Short mmCIF file of N, CA and C in Angstrom, two decimals:
data_model
loop_
_atom_site.label_atom_id
_atom_site.label_comp_id
_atom_site.label_asym_id
_atom_site.label_seq_id
_atom_site.Cartn_x
_atom_site.Cartn_y
_atom_site.Cartn_z
N UNK A 1 -17.58 -9.24 77.94
CA UNK A 1 -16.69 -8.08 78.55
C UNK A 1 -17.57 -6.97 79.09
N UNK A 2 -17.39 -6.54 80.26
CA UNK A 2 -18.00 -5.39 80.90
C UNK A 2 -17.14 -4.13 80.82
N UNK A 3 -17.92 -3.34 81.23
CA UNK A 3 -17.49 -1.73 81.08
C UNK A 3 -17.56 -1.10 82.68
N UNK A 4 -16.42 -1.01 83.43
CA UNK A 4 -16.43 -0.36 84.64
C UNK A 4 -17.17 0.85 84.83
N UNK A 5 -17.71 1.18 85.78
CA UNK A 5 -18.61 2.24 86.03
C UNK A 5 -17.89 3.67 85.92
N UNK A 6 -16.54 3.51 86.47
CA UNK A 6 -15.85 4.52 86.36
C UNK A 6 -15.24 4.96 85.18
N UNK A 7 -15.33 3.91 84.06
CA UNK A 7 -14.94 4.32 82.57
C UNK A 7 -15.88 5.04 82.22
N UNK A 8 -17.19 4.75 82.46
CA UNK A 8 -18.31 5.72 81.75
C UNK A 8 -18.42 6.90 82.56
N UNK A 9 -18.01 6.95 83.88
CA UNK A 9 -18.23 8.43 84.46
C UNK A 9 -17.02 9.13 84.04
N UNK A 10 -15.85 8.50 83.74
CA UNK A 10 -14.62 9.40 83.35
C UNK A 10 -14.88 10.11 82.03
N UNK A 11 -15.44 9.08 81.22
CA UNK A 11 -15.67 9.68 79.75
C UNK A 11 -16.59 10.79 79.72
N UNK A 12 -17.88 10.44 80.72
CA UNK A 12 -18.74 11.75 80.79
C UNK A 12 -18.33 13.03 81.16
N UNK A 13 -17.23 12.90 82.05
CA UNK A 13 -16.46 13.98 82.56
C UNK A 13 -15.69 14.85 81.53
N UNK A 14 -14.92 13.97 80.40
CA UNK A 14 -14.36 14.52 79.21
C UNK A 14 -15.32 15.24 78.34
N UNK A 15 -16.49 14.47 78.23
CA UNK A 15 -17.42 14.90 76.99
C UNK A 15 -18.17 16.12 77.43
N UNK A 16 -18.55 16.12 78.80
CA UNK A 16 -19.52 17.25 79.22
C UNK A 16 -18.84 18.35 80.02
N UNK A 17 -17.94 17.93 80.95
CA UNK A 17 -17.27 18.79 81.88
C UNK A 17 -16.18 19.31 81.31
N UNK A 18 -15.40 18.67 80.32
CA UNK A 18 -14.08 19.02 79.91
C UNK A 18 -12.82 19.15 80.87
N UNK A 19 -13.10 18.05 81.69
CA UNK A 19 -12.19 17.90 82.81
C UNK A 19 -10.84 17.24 82.43
N UNK A 20 -11.03 16.65 81.27
CA UNK A 20 -9.92 15.68 80.92
C UNK A 20 -9.68 15.92 79.39
N UNK A 21 -8.48 16.01 79.01
CA UNK A 21 -8.17 16.14 77.53
C UNK A 21 -8.19 14.87 76.84
N UNK A 22 -7.84 13.77 77.46
CA UNK A 22 -7.91 12.55 76.85
C UNK A 22 -8.22 11.28 77.86
N UNK A 23 -8.63 10.04 77.53
CA UNK A 23 -8.56 9.10 78.67
C UNK A 23 -8.31 7.77 78.00
N UNK A 24 -7.25 7.16 78.51
CA UNK A 24 -6.86 5.77 77.97
C UNK A 24 -7.49 4.65 78.89
N UNK A 25 -8.06 3.71 78.18
CA UNK A 25 -8.80 2.61 78.89
C UNK A 25 -7.89 1.22 78.38
N UNK A 26 -7.84 0.25 79.32
CA UNK A 26 -7.38 -0.78 79.15
C UNK A 26 -8.38 -2.03 79.68
N UNK A 27 -8.15 -3.29 78.91
CA UNK A 27 -8.96 -4.29 79.50
C UNK A 27 -8.27 -5.06 80.55
N UNK A 28 -9.06 -5.13 81.86
CA UNK A 28 -8.54 -5.79 82.94
C UNK A 28 -9.21 -7.11 82.79
N UNK A 29 -8.25 -8.20 82.62
CA UNK A 29 -8.55 -9.43 82.28
C UNK A 29 -9.11 -10.11 83.58
N UNK A 30 -8.41 -9.85 84.69
CA UNK A 30 -8.89 -10.33 85.84
C UNK A 30 -10.25 -10.11 86.00
N UNK A 31 -10.79 -8.98 85.95
CA UNK A 31 -12.07 -8.23 86.28
C UNK A 31 -13.07 -8.69 85.07
N UNK A 32 -12.41 -8.90 83.95
CA UNK A 32 -13.25 -9.17 82.66
C UNK A 32 -14.03 -7.59 82.58
N UNK A 33 -13.17 -6.69 82.67
CA UNK A 33 -14.14 -5.28 82.27
C UNK A 33 -12.91 -4.35 81.49
N UNK A 34 -13.64 -3.27 81.18
CA UNK A 34 -12.61 -2.09 80.67
C UNK A 34 -12.74 -1.15 81.80
N UNK A 35 -11.30 -0.74 82.07
CA UNK A 35 -11.22 0.18 83.23
C UNK A 35 -10.37 1.28 82.70
N UNK A 36 -10.38 2.44 83.32
CA UNK A 36 -9.61 3.75 83.10
C UNK A 36 -7.91 3.33 83.55
N UNK A 37 -7.09 3.63 82.52
CA UNK A 37 -5.81 3.46 82.93
C UNK A 37 -5.06 4.83 83.12
N UNK A 38 -5.60 5.78 82.54
CA UNK A 38 -4.86 7.16 82.59
C UNK A 38 -5.84 8.00 82.04
N UNK A 39 -5.83 9.37 82.85
CA UNK A 39 -6.40 10.50 82.17
C UNK A 39 -5.42 11.61 81.99
N UNK A 40 -5.52 12.67 80.94
CA UNK A 40 -4.95 13.60 80.67
C UNK A 40 -5.60 15.04 80.96
N UNK A 41 -4.87 15.87 81.78
CA UNK A 41 -5.66 17.13 82.13
C UNK A 41 -5.73 18.08 80.68
N UNK A 42 -6.72 18.91 80.92
CA UNK A 42 -7.04 19.84 79.69
C UNK A 42 -5.90 20.70 79.30
N UNK A 43 -4.96 20.86 79.91
CA UNK A 43 -3.59 21.36 79.32
C UNK A 43 -2.68 20.79 78.77
N UNK A 44 -2.77 19.29 78.80
CA UNK A 44 -2.04 18.29 78.13
C UNK A 44 -1.68 18.45 76.77
N UNK A 45 -1.03 18.14 76.05
CA UNK A 45 -0.83 18.28 74.45
C UNK A 45 -1.36 16.93 73.78
N UNK A 46 -1.18 16.69 72.63
CA UNK A 46 -1.57 15.53 71.99
C UNK A 46 -0.38 14.72 71.90
N UNK A 47 0.92 15.17 72.01
CA UNK A 47 1.95 14.44 72.22
C UNK A 47 2.11 13.71 73.47
N UNK A 48 1.54 14.30 74.64
CA UNK A 48 1.20 13.66 75.77
C UNK A 48 0.44 12.46 75.76
N UNK A 49 -0.81 12.73 74.60
CA UNK A 49 -1.84 11.49 74.68
C UNK A 49 -0.93 10.47 73.81
N UNK A 50 -0.27 10.66 72.85
CA UNK A 50 0.46 9.77 72.15
C UNK A 50 1.51 8.74 73.07
N UNK A 51 2.18 9.70 74.07
CA UNK A 51 3.18 8.98 74.84
C UNK A 51 2.61 8.21 75.84
N UNK A 52 1.10 8.26 76.23
CA UNK A 52 0.59 7.47 77.06
C UNK A 52 -0.07 5.97 76.49
N UNK A 53 0.18 6.03 74.88
CA UNK A 53 -0.19 4.49 74.41
C UNK A 53 0.92 3.79 74.23
N UNK A 54 0.82 2.68 74.86
CA UNK A 54 2.02 1.72 75.05
C UNK A 54 2.36 1.36 73.63
N UNK A 55 3.83 1.06 73.68
CA UNK A 55 4.35 0.56 72.30
C UNK A 55 3.89 -0.71 71.82
N UNK A 56 3.94 -1.42 72.84
CA UNK A 56 3.51 -2.86 72.42
C UNK A 56 2.63 -3.65 73.11
N UNK A 57 1.31 -2.92 73.22
CA UNK A 57 -0.08 -3.46 73.99
C UNK A 57 -1.08 -2.54 73.42
N UNK A 58 -2.35 -3.30 73.56
CA UNK A 58 -3.41 -2.56 72.96
C UNK A 58 -4.24 -1.78 73.97
N UNK A 59 -4.98 -0.61 73.36
CA UNK A 59 -5.68 0.29 74.41
C UNK A 59 -6.85 0.72 73.60
N UNK A 60 -7.71 1.35 74.33
CA UNK A 60 -8.75 2.03 73.67
C UNK A 60 -8.51 3.73 74.40
N UNK A 61 -8.76 4.30 73.60
CA UNK A 61 -8.55 5.87 74.10
C UNK A 61 -9.71 6.73 73.64
N UNK A 62 -10.00 7.68 74.31
CA UNK A 62 -10.82 8.91 73.54
C UNK A 62 -9.90 10.14 73.97
N UNK A 63 -10.12 10.98 72.77
CA UNK A 63 -9.26 12.29 72.83
C UNK A 63 -10.36 13.43 72.29
N UNK A 64 -10.33 14.39 73.28
CA UNK A 64 -11.18 15.52 72.92
C UNK A 64 -10.19 16.65 72.07
N UNK A 65 -10.47 16.84 70.59
CA UNK A 65 -9.63 17.42 69.77
C UNK A 65 -10.36 18.93 69.47
N UNK A 66 -9.81 20.08 69.93
CA UNK A 66 -10.08 21.20 69.78
C UNK A 66 -9.53 21.91 68.43
N UNK A 67 -10.42 22.56 67.73
CA UNK A 67 -9.72 23.21 66.43
C UNK A 67 -10.63 24.43 66.02
N UNK A 68 -10.03 25.02 64.91
CA UNK A 68 -10.67 26.01 64.48
C UNK A 68 -10.96 26.17 62.99
N UNK A 69 -12.36 26.19 62.68
CA UNK A 69 -12.65 25.92 61.25
C UNK A 69 -12.12 26.92 60.34
N UNK A 70 -12.35 26.59 59.15
CA UNK A 70 -12.07 27.71 58.05
C UNK A 70 -12.82 29.02 58.14
N UNK A 71 -13.99 28.97 58.66
CA UNK A 71 -14.72 29.80 59.01
C UNK A 71 -14.29 30.68 60.32
N UNK A 72 -13.30 30.17 61.02
CA UNK A 72 -12.93 30.70 62.40
C UNK A 72 -13.60 30.66 63.47
N UNK A 73 -14.33 29.31 63.53
CA UNK A 73 -15.05 28.87 64.64
C UNK A 73 -14.35 27.98 65.21
N UNK A 74 -14.42 28.17 66.69
CA UNK A 74 -13.92 27.11 67.57
C UNK A 74 -14.65 26.07 67.84
N UNK A 75 -14.26 24.61 67.41
CA UNK A 75 -14.95 23.39 67.64
C UNK A 75 -14.17 22.31 68.57
N UNK A 76 -15.06 21.42 68.86
CA UNK A 76 -14.32 20.31 69.38
C UNK A 76 -15.18 18.85 68.97
N UNK A 77 -14.19 18.13 68.92
CA UNK A 77 -14.54 16.70 68.28
C UNK A 77 -13.98 15.60 69.21
N UNK A 78 -14.81 14.55 69.32
CA UNK A 78 -14.20 13.50 70.11
C UNK A 78 -13.97 12.26 69.39
N UNK A 79 -12.73 11.98 69.53
CA UNK A 79 -12.33 10.79 68.67
C UNK A 79 -12.13 9.57 69.48
N UNK A 80 -12.49 8.21 69.17
CA UNK A 80 -12.29 7.23 69.68
C UNK A 80 -10.93 6.41 68.77
N UNK A 81 -9.94 6.12 69.68
CA UNK A 81 -8.98 5.29 69.11
C UNK A 81 -8.95 3.97 69.65
N UNK A 82 -8.85 3.17 68.62
CA UNK A 82 -8.63 1.51 68.79
C UNK A 82 -6.97 1.42 68.54
N UNK A 83 -6.26 1.40 69.85
CA UNK A 83 -4.79 1.28 69.68
C UNK A 83 -4.42 0.08 69.51
N UNK A 84 -3.88 -0.73 68.66
CA UNK A 84 -3.49 -2.22 68.44
C UNK A 84 -2.26 -2.31 67.81
N UNK A 85 -1.21 -1.83 68.30
CA UNK A 85 0.42 -1.91 67.50
C UNK A 85 0.69 -3.32 67.18
N UNK A 86 1.16 -3.42 66.09
CA UNK A 86 1.61 -4.69 65.21
C UNK A 86 2.64 -5.62 66.34
N UNK A 87 3.11 -4.92 67.17
CA UNK A 87 4.16 -5.69 68.10
C UNK A 87 3.37 -6.20 69.38
N UNK A 88 1.95 -6.20 69.29
CA UNK A 88 1.37 -6.55 70.83
C UNK A 88 1.02 -7.93 70.54
N UNK A 89 0.59 -8.74 71.53
CA UNK A 89 0.43 -10.10 71.59
C UNK A 89 -0.88 -10.30 70.60
N UNK A 90 -0.71 -11.35 70.11
CA UNK A 90 -2.02 -11.93 69.24
C UNK A 90 -3.38 -11.97 70.01
N UNK A 91 -3.14 -12.74 71.22
CA UNK A 91 -4.26 -12.68 72.35
C UNK A 91 -5.04 -11.42 72.80
N UNK A 92 -4.00 -10.24 72.91
CA UNK A 92 -4.46 -8.83 73.30
C UNK A 92 -5.19 -8.43 72.08
N UNK A 93 -4.75 -8.53 70.90
CA UNK A 93 -5.24 -7.84 69.68
C UNK A 93 -6.67 -8.71 69.54
N UNK A 94 -6.82 -9.75 69.67
CA UNK A 94 -8.09 -10.56 69.59
C UNK A 94 -9.07 -10.06 70.55
N UNK A 95 -8.79 -9.96 71.98
CA UNK A 95 -9.41 -9.59 72.75
C UNK A 95 -10.04 -8.00 72.71
N UNK A 96 -9.20 -7.06 72.22
CA UNK A 96 -9.43 -5.85 72.09
C UNK A 96 -10.49 -5.57 70.86
N UNK A 97 -10.18 -6.38 69.78
CA UNK A 97 -10.95 -6.27 68.64
C UNK A 97 -12.41 -6.83 68.90
N UNK A 98 -12.32 -8.10 69.61
CA UNK A 98 -13.78 -8.77 69.95
C UNK A 98 -14.69 -7.76 70.81
N UNK A 99 -13.91 -6.85 71.77
CA UNK A 99 -14.64 -6.22 72.71
C UNK A 99 -14.98 -4.89 72.45
N UNK A 100 -14.51 -4.38 71.33
CA UNK A 100 -14.55 -3.00 70.92
C UNK A 100 -15.89 -2.24 70.91
N UNK A 101 -16.65 -3.04 69.99
CA UNK A 101 -18.21 -2.57 69.67
C UNK A 101 -18.91 -2.38 71.03
N UNK A 102 -18.91 -3.32 71.84
CA UNK A 102 -19.61 -3.36 73.27
C UNK A 102 -19.36 -2.13 73.83
N UNK A 103 -17.84 -1.79 74.01
CA UNK A 103 -17.46 -0.76 74.70
C UNK A 103 -17.71 0.36 74.03
N UNK A 104 -17.55 0.67 72.84
CA UNK A 104 -17.88 1.78 72.00
C UNK A 104 -19.49 2.10 71.96
N UNK A 105 -20.22 1.31 72.26
CA UNK A 105 -21.59 1.57 72.56
C UNK A 105 -22.01 2.25 73.81
N UNK A 106 -21.16 2.04 74.91
CA UNK A 106 -21.30 2.75 76.18
C UNK A 106 -21.15 4.04 76.02
N UNK A 107 -19.95 4.48 74.98
CA UNK A 107 -19.71 5.84 74.66
C UNK A 107 -20.45 6.76 73.98
N UNK A 108 -21.53 7.40 74.37
CA UNK A 108 -22.42 8.18 73.57
C UNK A 108 -21.70 9.41 73.17
N UNK A 109 -21.70 9.96 71.95
CA UNK A 109 -21.40 11.18 71.58
C UNK A 109 -19.95 11.06 70.73
N UNK A 110 -19.59 10.05 70.56
CA UNK A 110 -17.90 9.99 69.78
C UNK A 110 -18.49 10.32 68.53
N UNK A 111 -17.58 11.27 67.99
CA UNK A 111 -17.63 11.84 66.54
C UNK A 111 -17.16 10.83 65.41
N UNK A 112 -15.59 10.42 65.70
CA UNK A 112 -15.06 9.70 64.89
C UNK A 112 -14.19 8.76 65.68
N UNK A 113 -13.95 7.67 64.71
CA UNK A 113 -13.18 6.37 65.21
C UNK A 113 -11.88 6.26 64.35
N UNK A 114 -10.91 5.98 64.97
CA UNK A 114 -9.69 5.52 64.31
C UNK A 114 -9.34 4.25 64.91
N UNK A 115 -8.69 3.53 63.97
CA UNK A 115 -7.99 2.28 64.38
C UNK A 115 -6.48 2.25 63.86
N UNK A 116 -5.80 2.17 64.70
CA UNK A 116 -4.50 2.58 64.53
C UNK A 116 -3.61 1.38 64.96
N UNK A 117 -2.50 1.01 64.13
CA UNK A 117 -1.63 0.01 64.72
C UNK A 117 0.00 0.71 64.69
N UNK A 118 0.09 1.99 64.29
CA UNK A 118 1.33 2.49 64.59
C UNK A 118 1.22 4.03 64.62
N UNK A 119 1.99 4.89 65.23
CA UNK A 119 1.97 6.37 65.47
C UNK A 119 1.44 7.04 64.20
N UNK A 120 1.73 6.50 63.10
CA UNK A 120 1.59 7.52 61.91
C UNK A 120 0.07 7.38 61.43
N UNK A 121 -0.65 6.49 62.03
CA UNK A 121 -2.21 6.48 61.85
C UNK A 121 -2.92 7.07 62.64
N UNK A 122 -2.31 7.69 63.86
CA UNK A 122 -3.02 8.79 64.88
C UNK A 122 -2.29 9.97 65.11
N UNK A 123 -1.67 10.37 63.85
CA UNK A 123 -0.91 11.76 63.66
C UNK A 123 -1.82 12.93 63.93
N UNK A 124 -1.52 13.84 64.41
CA UNK A 124 -2.36 15.16 64.61
C UNK A 124 -3.03 15.56 63.29
N UNK A 125 -2.12 15.43 62.27
CA UNK A 125 -2.66 15.81 60.88
C UNK A 125 -3.95 14.83 60.54
N UNK A 126 -3.98 13.58 61.02
CA UNK A 126 -4.99 12.64 60.66
C UNK A 126 -6.28 13.12 61.25
N UNK A 127 -6.32 13.68 62.46
CA UNK A 127 -7.61 13.94 63.22
C UNK A 127 -8.05 15.50 62.50
N UNK A 128 -6.98 16.18 62.23
CA UNK A 128 -7.40 17.41 61.68
C UNK A 128 -8.10 17.27 60.28
N UNK A 129 -7.62 16.21 59.50
CA UNK A 129 -8.30 15.99 58.18
C UNK A 129 -9.67 15.40 58.45
N UNK A 130 -9.84 14.52 59.34
CA UNK A 130 -10.93 13.75 59.73
C UNK A 130 -12.11 14.81 60.30
N UNK A 131 -11.61 15.82 61.18
CA UNK A 131 -12.45 16.76 61.80
C UNK A 131 -13.13 17.89 61.00
N UNK A 132 -12.32 18.20 59.93
CA UNK A 132 -12.77 19.43 58.88
C UNK A 132 -13.69 18.73 57.88
#
């Protein structure tokens, strides 16, 4: 499974330029590569991000999480989310599971990884706990 050049470029825009709050990626089976499906502008909320994850299909996503530490410092951490809902097709789950490491290696600077099968596993509190 390859990675589209646009996927790498869009991730770097999120990481370095902060032009996106999140990026959702999908596997284009015809092209056999990971492509950008959707980006969220910096003003979008975490709820907007969750709404962009399909209920019954797998996706990869990165989310730039801004937070304030207990020492009152503004910080930002990048989360990689492997979204694989239990209602998705078996073939899709296998395809995303076997391609994840290869894709993740292309994205330098990820701080945390979350594997989720339902929305409770990517709740905002989960990100807060992991980031602190």
